[in-house]
Tab-separated table of C-alpha atoms and ligand atoms in Angstrom:
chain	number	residue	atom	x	y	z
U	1	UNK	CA	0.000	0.000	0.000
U	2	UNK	CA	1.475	3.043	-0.322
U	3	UNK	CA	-1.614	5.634	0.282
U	4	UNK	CA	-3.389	5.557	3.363
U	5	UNK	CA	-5.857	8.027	5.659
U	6	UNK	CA	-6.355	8.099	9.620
U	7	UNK	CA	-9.188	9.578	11.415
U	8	UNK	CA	-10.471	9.607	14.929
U	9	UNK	CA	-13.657	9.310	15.640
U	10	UNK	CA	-16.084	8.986	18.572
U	11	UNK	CA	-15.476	9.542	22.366
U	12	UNK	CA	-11.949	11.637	21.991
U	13	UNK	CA	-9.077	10.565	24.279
U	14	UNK	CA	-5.757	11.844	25.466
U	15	UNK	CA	-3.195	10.294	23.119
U	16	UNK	CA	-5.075	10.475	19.939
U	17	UNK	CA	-2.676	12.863	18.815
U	18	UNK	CA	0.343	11.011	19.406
U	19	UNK	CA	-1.480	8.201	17.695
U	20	UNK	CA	-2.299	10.341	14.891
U	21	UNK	CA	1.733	11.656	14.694
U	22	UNK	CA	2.866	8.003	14.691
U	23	UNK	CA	0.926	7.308	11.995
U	24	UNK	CA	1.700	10.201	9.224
U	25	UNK	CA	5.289	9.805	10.439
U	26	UNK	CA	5.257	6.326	9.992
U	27	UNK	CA	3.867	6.022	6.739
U	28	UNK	CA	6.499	8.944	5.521
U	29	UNK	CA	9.296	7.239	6.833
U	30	UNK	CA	8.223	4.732	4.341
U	31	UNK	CA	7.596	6.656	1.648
U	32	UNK	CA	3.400	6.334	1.712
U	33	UNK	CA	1.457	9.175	1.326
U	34	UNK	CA	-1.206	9.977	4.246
U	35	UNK	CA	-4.280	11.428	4.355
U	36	UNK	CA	-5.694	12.746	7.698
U	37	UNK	CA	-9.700	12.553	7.594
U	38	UNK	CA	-11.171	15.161	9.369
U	39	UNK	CA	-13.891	14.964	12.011
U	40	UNK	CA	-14.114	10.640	11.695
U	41	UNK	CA	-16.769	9.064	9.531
U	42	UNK	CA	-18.917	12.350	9.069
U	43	UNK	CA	-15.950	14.051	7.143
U	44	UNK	CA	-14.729	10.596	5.238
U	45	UNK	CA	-18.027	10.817	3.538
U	46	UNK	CA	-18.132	14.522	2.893
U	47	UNK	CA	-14.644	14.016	1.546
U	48	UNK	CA	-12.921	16.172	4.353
U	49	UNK	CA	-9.361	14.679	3.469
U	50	UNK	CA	-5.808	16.378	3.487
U	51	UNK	CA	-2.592	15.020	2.688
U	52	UNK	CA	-0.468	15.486	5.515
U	53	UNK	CA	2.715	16.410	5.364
U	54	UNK	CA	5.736	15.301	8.467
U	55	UNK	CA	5.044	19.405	9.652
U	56	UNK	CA	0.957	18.918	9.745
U	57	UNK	CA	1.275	16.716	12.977
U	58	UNK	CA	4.745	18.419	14.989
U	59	UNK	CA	3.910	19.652	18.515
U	60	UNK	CA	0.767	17.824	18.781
U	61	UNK	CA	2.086	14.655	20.695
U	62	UNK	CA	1.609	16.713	24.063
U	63	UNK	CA	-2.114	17.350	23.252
U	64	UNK	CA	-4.990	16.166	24.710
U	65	UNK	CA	-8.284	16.149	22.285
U	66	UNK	CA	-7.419	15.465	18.650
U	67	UNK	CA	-6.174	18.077	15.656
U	68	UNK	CA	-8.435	15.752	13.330
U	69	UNK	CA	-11.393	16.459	15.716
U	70	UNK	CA	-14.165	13.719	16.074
U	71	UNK	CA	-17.785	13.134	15.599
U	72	UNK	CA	-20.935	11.030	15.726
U	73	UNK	CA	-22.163	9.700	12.563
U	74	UNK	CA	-25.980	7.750	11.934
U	75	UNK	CA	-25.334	7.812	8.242
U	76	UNK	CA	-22.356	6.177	8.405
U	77	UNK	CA	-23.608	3.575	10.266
U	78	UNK	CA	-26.988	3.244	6.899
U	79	UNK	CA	-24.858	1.073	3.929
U	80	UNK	CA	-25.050	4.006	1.685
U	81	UNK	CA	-22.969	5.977	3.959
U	82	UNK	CA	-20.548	3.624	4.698
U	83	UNK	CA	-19.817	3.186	0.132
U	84	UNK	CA	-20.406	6.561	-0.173
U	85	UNK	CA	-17.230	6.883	2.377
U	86	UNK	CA	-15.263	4.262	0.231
U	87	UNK	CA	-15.996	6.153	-2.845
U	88	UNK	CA	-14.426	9.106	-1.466
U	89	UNK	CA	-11.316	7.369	-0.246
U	90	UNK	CA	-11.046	5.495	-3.569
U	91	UNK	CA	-11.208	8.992	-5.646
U	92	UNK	CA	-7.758	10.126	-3.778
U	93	UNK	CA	-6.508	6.641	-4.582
U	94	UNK	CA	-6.350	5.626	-0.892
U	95	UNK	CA	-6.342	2.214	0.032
U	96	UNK	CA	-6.291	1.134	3.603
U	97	UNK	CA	-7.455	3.288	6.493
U	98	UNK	CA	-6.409	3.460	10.031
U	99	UNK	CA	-9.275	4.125	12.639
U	100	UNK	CA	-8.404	5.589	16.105
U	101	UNK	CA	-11.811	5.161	18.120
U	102	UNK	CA	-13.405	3.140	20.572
U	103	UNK	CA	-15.730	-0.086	20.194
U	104	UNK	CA	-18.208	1.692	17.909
U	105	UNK	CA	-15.073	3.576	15.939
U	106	UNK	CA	-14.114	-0.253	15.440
U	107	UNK	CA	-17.668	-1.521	14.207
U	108	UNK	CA	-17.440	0.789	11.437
U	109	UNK	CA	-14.183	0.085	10.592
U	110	UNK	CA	-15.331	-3.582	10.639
U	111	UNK	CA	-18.304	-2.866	8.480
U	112	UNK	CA	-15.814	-1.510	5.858
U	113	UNK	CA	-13.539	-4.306	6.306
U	114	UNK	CA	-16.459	-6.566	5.444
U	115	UNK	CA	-17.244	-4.130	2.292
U	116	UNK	CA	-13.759	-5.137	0.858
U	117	UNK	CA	-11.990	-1.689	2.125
U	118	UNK	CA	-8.911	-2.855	4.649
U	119	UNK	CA	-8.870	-0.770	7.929
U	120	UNK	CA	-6.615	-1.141	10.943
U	121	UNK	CA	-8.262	-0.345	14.303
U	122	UNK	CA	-6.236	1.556	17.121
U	123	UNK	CA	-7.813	1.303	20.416
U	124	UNK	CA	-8.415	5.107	21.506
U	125	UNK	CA	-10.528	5.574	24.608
U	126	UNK	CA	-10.411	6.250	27.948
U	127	UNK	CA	-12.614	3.635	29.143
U	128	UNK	CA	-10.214	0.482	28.249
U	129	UNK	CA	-13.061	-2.138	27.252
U	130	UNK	CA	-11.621	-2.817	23.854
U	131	UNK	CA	-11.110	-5.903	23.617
U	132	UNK	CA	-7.651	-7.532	22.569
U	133	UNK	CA	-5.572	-5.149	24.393
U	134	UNK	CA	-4.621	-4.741	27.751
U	135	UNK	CA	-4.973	-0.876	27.447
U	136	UNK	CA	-6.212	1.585	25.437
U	137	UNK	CA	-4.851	4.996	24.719
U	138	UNK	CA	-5.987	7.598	26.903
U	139	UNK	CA	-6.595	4.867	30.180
U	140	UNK	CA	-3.441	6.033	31.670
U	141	UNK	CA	-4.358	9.631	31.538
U	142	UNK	CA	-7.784	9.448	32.620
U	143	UNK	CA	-6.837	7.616	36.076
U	144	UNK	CA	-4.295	10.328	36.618
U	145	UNK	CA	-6.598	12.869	36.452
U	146	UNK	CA	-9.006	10.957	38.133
U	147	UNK	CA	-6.354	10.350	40.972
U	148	UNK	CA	-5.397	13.999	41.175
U	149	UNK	CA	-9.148	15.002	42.181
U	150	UNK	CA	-9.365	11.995	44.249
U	151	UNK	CA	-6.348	13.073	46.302
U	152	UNK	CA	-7.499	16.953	46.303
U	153	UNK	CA	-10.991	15.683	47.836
U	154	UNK	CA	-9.595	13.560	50.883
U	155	UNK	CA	-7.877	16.177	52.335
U	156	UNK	CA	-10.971	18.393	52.341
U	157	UNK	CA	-12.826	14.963	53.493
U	158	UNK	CA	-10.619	14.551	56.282
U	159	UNK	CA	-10.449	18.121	57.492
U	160	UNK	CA	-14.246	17.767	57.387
U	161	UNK	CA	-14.907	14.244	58.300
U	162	UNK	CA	-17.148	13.245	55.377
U	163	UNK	CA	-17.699	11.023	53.122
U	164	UNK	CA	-17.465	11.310	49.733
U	165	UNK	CA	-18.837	9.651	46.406
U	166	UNK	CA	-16.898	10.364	43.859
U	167	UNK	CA	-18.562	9.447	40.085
U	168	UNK	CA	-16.314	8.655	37.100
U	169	UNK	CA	-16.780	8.056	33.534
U	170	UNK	CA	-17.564	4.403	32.140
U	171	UNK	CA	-21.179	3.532	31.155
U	172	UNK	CA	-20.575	0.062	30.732
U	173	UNK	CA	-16.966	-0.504	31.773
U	174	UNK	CA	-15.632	-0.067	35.402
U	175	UNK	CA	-11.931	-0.807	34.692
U	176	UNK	CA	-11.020	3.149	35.405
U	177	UNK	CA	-13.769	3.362	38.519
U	178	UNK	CA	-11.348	0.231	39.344
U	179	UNK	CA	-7.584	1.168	39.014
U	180	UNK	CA	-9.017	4.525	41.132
U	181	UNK	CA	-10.592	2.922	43.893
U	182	UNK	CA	-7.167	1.195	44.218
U	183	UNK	CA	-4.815	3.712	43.481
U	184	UNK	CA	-6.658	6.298	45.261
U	185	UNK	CA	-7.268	4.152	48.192
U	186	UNK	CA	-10.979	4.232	47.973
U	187	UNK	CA	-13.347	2.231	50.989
U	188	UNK	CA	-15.711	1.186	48.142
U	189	UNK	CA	-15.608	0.749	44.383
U	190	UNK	CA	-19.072	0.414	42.254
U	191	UNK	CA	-18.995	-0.714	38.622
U	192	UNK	CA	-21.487	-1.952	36.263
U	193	UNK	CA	-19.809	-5.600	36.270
U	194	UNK	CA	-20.622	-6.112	39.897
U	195	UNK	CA	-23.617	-6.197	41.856
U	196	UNK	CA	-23.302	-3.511	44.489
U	197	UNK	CA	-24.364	-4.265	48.368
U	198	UNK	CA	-24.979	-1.306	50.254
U	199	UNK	CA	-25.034	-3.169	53.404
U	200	UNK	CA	-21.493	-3.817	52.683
U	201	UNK	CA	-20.944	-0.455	51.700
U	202	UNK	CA	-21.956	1.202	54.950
U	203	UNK	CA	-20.692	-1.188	57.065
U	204	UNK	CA	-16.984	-0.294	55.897
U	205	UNK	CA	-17.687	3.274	56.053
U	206	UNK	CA	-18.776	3.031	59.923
U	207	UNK	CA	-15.881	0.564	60.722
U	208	UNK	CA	-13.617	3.143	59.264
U	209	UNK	CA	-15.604	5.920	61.626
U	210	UNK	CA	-15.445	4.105	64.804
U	211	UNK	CA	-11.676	3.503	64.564
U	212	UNK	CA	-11.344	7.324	64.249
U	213	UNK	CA	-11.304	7.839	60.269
U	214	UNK	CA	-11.991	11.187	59.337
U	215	UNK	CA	-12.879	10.714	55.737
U	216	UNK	CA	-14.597	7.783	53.322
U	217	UNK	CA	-14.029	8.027	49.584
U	218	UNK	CA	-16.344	5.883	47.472
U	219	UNK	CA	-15.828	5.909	43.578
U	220	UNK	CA	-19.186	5.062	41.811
U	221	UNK	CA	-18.607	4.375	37.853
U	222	UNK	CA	-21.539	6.279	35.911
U	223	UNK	CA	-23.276	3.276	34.716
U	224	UNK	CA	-24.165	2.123	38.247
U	225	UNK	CA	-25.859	4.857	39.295
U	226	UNK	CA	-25.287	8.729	39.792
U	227	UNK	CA	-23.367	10.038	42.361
U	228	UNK	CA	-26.339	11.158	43.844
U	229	UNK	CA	-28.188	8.511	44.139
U	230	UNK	CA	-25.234	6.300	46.094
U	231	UNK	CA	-24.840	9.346	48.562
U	232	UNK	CA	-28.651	9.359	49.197
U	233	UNK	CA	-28.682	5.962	50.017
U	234	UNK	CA	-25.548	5.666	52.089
U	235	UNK	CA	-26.871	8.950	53.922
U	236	UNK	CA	-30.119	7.233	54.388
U	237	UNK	CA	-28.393	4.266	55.712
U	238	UNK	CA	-25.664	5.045	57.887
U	239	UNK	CA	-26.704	8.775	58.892
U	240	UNK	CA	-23.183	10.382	57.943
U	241	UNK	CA	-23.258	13.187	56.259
U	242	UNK	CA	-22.243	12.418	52.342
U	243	UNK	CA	-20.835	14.695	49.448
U	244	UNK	CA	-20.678	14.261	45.842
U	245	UNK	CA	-18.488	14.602	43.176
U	246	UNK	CA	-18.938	14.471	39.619
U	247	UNK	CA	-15.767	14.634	37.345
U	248	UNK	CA	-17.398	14.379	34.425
U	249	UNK	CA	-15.323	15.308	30.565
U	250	UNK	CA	-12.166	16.601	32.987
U	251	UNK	CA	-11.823	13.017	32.328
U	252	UNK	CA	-11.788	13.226	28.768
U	253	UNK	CA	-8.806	16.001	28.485
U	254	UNK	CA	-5.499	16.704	29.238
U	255	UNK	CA	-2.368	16.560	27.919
U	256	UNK	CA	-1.391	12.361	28.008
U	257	UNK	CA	0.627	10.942	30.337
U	258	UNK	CA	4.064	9.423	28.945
U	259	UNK	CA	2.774	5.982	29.384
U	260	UNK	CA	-0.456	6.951	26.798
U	261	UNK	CA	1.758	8.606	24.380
U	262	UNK	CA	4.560	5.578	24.302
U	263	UNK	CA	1.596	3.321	23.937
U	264	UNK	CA	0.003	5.578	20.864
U	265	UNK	CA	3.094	5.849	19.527
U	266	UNK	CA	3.766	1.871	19.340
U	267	UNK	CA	0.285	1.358	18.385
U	268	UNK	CA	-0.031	4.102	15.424
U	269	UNK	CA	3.355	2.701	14.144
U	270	UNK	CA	2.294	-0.668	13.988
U	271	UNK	CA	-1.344	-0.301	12.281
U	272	UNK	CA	1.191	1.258	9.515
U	273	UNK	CA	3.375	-1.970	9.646
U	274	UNK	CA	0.748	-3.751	8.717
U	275	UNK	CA	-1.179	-1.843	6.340
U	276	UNK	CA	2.542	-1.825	4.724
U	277	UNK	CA	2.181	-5.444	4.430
U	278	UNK	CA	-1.408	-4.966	2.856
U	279	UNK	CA	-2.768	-6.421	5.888
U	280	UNK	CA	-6.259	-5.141	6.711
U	281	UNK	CA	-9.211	-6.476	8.961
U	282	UNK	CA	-6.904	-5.962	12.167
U	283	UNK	CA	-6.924	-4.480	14.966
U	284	UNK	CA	-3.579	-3.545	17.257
U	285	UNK	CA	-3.252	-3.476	21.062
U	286	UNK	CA	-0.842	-4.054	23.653
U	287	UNK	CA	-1.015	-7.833	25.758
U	288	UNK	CA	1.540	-9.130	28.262
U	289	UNK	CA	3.394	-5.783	27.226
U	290	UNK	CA	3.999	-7.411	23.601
U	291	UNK	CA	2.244	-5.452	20.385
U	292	UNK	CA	-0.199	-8.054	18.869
U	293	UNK	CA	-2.824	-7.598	16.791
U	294	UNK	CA	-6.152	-9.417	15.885
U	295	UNK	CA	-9.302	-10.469	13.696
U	296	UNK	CA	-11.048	-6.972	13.898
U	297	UNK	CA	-14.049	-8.855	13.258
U	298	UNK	CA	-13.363	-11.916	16.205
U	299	UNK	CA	-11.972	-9.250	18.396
U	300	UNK	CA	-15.427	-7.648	18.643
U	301	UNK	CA	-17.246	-10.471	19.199
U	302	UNK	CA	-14.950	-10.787	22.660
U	303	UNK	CA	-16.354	-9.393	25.699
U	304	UNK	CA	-13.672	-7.049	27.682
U	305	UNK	CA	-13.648	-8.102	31.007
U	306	UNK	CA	-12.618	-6.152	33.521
U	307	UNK	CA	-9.037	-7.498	36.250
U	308	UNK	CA	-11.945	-8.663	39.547
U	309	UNK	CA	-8.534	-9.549	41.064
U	310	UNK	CA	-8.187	-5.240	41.323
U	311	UNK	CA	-11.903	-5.622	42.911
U	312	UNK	CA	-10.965	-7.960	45.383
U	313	UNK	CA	-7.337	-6.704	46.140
U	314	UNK	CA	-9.490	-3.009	47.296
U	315	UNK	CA	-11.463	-4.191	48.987
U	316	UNK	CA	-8.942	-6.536	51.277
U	317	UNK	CA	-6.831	-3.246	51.106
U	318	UNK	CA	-9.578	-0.965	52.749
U	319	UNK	CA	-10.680	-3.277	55.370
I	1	ADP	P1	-16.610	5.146	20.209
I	1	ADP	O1	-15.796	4.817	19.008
I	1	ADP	O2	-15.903	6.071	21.141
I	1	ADP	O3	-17.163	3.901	20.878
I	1	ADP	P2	-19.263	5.670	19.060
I	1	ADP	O4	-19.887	4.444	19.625
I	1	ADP	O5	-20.039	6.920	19.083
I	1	ADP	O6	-17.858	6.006	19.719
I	1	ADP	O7	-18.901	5.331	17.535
I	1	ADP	C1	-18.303	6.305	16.696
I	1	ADP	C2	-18.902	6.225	15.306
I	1	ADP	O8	-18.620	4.959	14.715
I	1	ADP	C3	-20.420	6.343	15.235
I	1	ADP	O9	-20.880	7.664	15.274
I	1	ADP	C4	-20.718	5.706	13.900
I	1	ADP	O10	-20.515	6.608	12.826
I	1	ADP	C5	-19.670	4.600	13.815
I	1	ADP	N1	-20.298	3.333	14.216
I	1	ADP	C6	-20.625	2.914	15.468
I	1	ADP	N2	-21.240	1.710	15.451
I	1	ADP	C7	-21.308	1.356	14.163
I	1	ADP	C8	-21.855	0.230	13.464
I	1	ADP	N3	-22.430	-0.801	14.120
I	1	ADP	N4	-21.762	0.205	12.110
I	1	ADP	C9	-21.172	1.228	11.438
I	1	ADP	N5	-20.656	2.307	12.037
I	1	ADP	C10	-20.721	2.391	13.358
């Protein structure tokens, strides 16, 4: 292959741009030319495509969001959109694409897989439930920033001797509501993979109380219930007084950590690799700190589970 486009598309994450860099430089340190697609599926089929050049992506790898900005597309996901974005590709003579996105980035890169147009899927989201790879870009970040609110609200816990339910992003994944609860030392984690027990809940928050602790942190992931609704009840149930904190698209920004951009920088390179090869229908992550990729199309029929071994660490942790 030697033309190729990138986009990113979907939920943005820190480390898309570093992808995005690894990419164009890739492919020009092998002599393809790359197209950048701007603003993900949306601008594919409304042709939004520039050649980049090694200057269109310098001093972007310490960015958070993404210079080839993102979107949400229903006609990409009708068949017409998805040839009508093929046509476009095919005019400039491009020939394999590499998609930076989450789980739905990678169904549409799987539906044009399946329509005979190679893609390469890099895992971009801060959420890590891809599939396939340990992490995904933008993980790393989020728990940092995450962590840095988590620390900022126990010392205004302690000072006040509350507790605190702190709400994170992941509608249907609780790995980051996970890695905080550890990392930040939390009494209780809630994710969507586990069945919460309140009785459990309150019960560590008044052990904590009676041995003198001054503060309870509790991280709730977004797609177990709102912040608000965990305080009520733990208020309701253990009569101490309970604050709430919503983090919210913080999560989302930020410049990426160095861990996120080594990772988008391996990843990006090797989607190239293997569109070099003419390989297409892949996807590219990071397992057992080895680069691997997979079957787009198996990879999505996976379930990402999320480490209960982190679950059950915390909670022995914050006896
Ligand atoms: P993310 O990639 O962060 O999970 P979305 O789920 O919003 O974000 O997906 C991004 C875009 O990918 C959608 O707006 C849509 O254009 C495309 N997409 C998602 N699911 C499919 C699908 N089943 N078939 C084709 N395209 C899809």
């Amino acid at each position: 292959m030697r033309k190729i486009g990138v986009l990113t598309s979907g939920g943005d994450s820190p480390g898309m741009n570093a992808a995005v860099r690894a990419v164009v430089r890739k492919g020009i340190y092998h002599e393809m030319d790359v197209y950048g697609i701007y603003y993900g599926y949306q601008g594919l089929m409304e042709g939004n495509i520039e050649k980049m050049e090694l200057g269109s992506v310098g001093d972007i790898i310490h960015r958070g969001g993404t210079v080839l900005y993102s979107s949400r597309s229903e006609e990409f996901k009708t068949d017409e959109g998805q040839n009508k974005a093929i046509e476009q590709m095919k005019k400039l003579g491009i020939e394999g694409l590499v998609v930076i996105g989450g789980d739905g980035s990678f169904r549409g890169a799987k539906k044009l897989t399946e329509k005979g147009f190679p893609c390469i899927g890099v895992p971009g989201t801060i959420d890590n439930d891809i599939p396939g790879t340990d992490f995904t870009i933008g993980f790393d970040t989020a728990l940092n920033t995450i962590i840095q609110s988590v620390d900022k609200i126990r010392d205004t816990a302690t000072s006040h001797e509350r507790t605190y339910v702190i709400e994170v992003m992941g509608r249907d994944a609780g790995d980051l509501a996970l890695w905080a609860g550890l990392s930040g030392g939390a009494e209780s984690i809630l994710i969507p993979e586990k069945k919460e027990d309140f009785d459990d809940i309150v019960d560590r928050i008044k052990r904590g109380h009676d041995r003198g602790k001054r503060h309870s942190i509790i991280i709730v992931a977004e797609g177990v219930a709102t912040g608000s609704e965990v305080a009520q009840k733990i208020e309701e149930k253990s009569n101490l007084e309970t604050r709430v904190t919503v983090l919210g698209h913080t999560q989302r920004g930020g410049s990426p950590t160095a861990s996120d951009r080594v990772l988008a920088s391996r990843l990006g390179a090797k989607a190239v690799d293997l569109l070099l090869e003419g390989t297409g229908g892949r996807m590219v992550g990071i397992q057992n700190n080895k680069l691997v990729d997979h079957d787009i199309l198996e990879a999505l029929e996976q379930k990402s589970e999320p480490e209960m071994s982190i679950y059950q660490l915390s909670q022995e942790l914050s006896i």
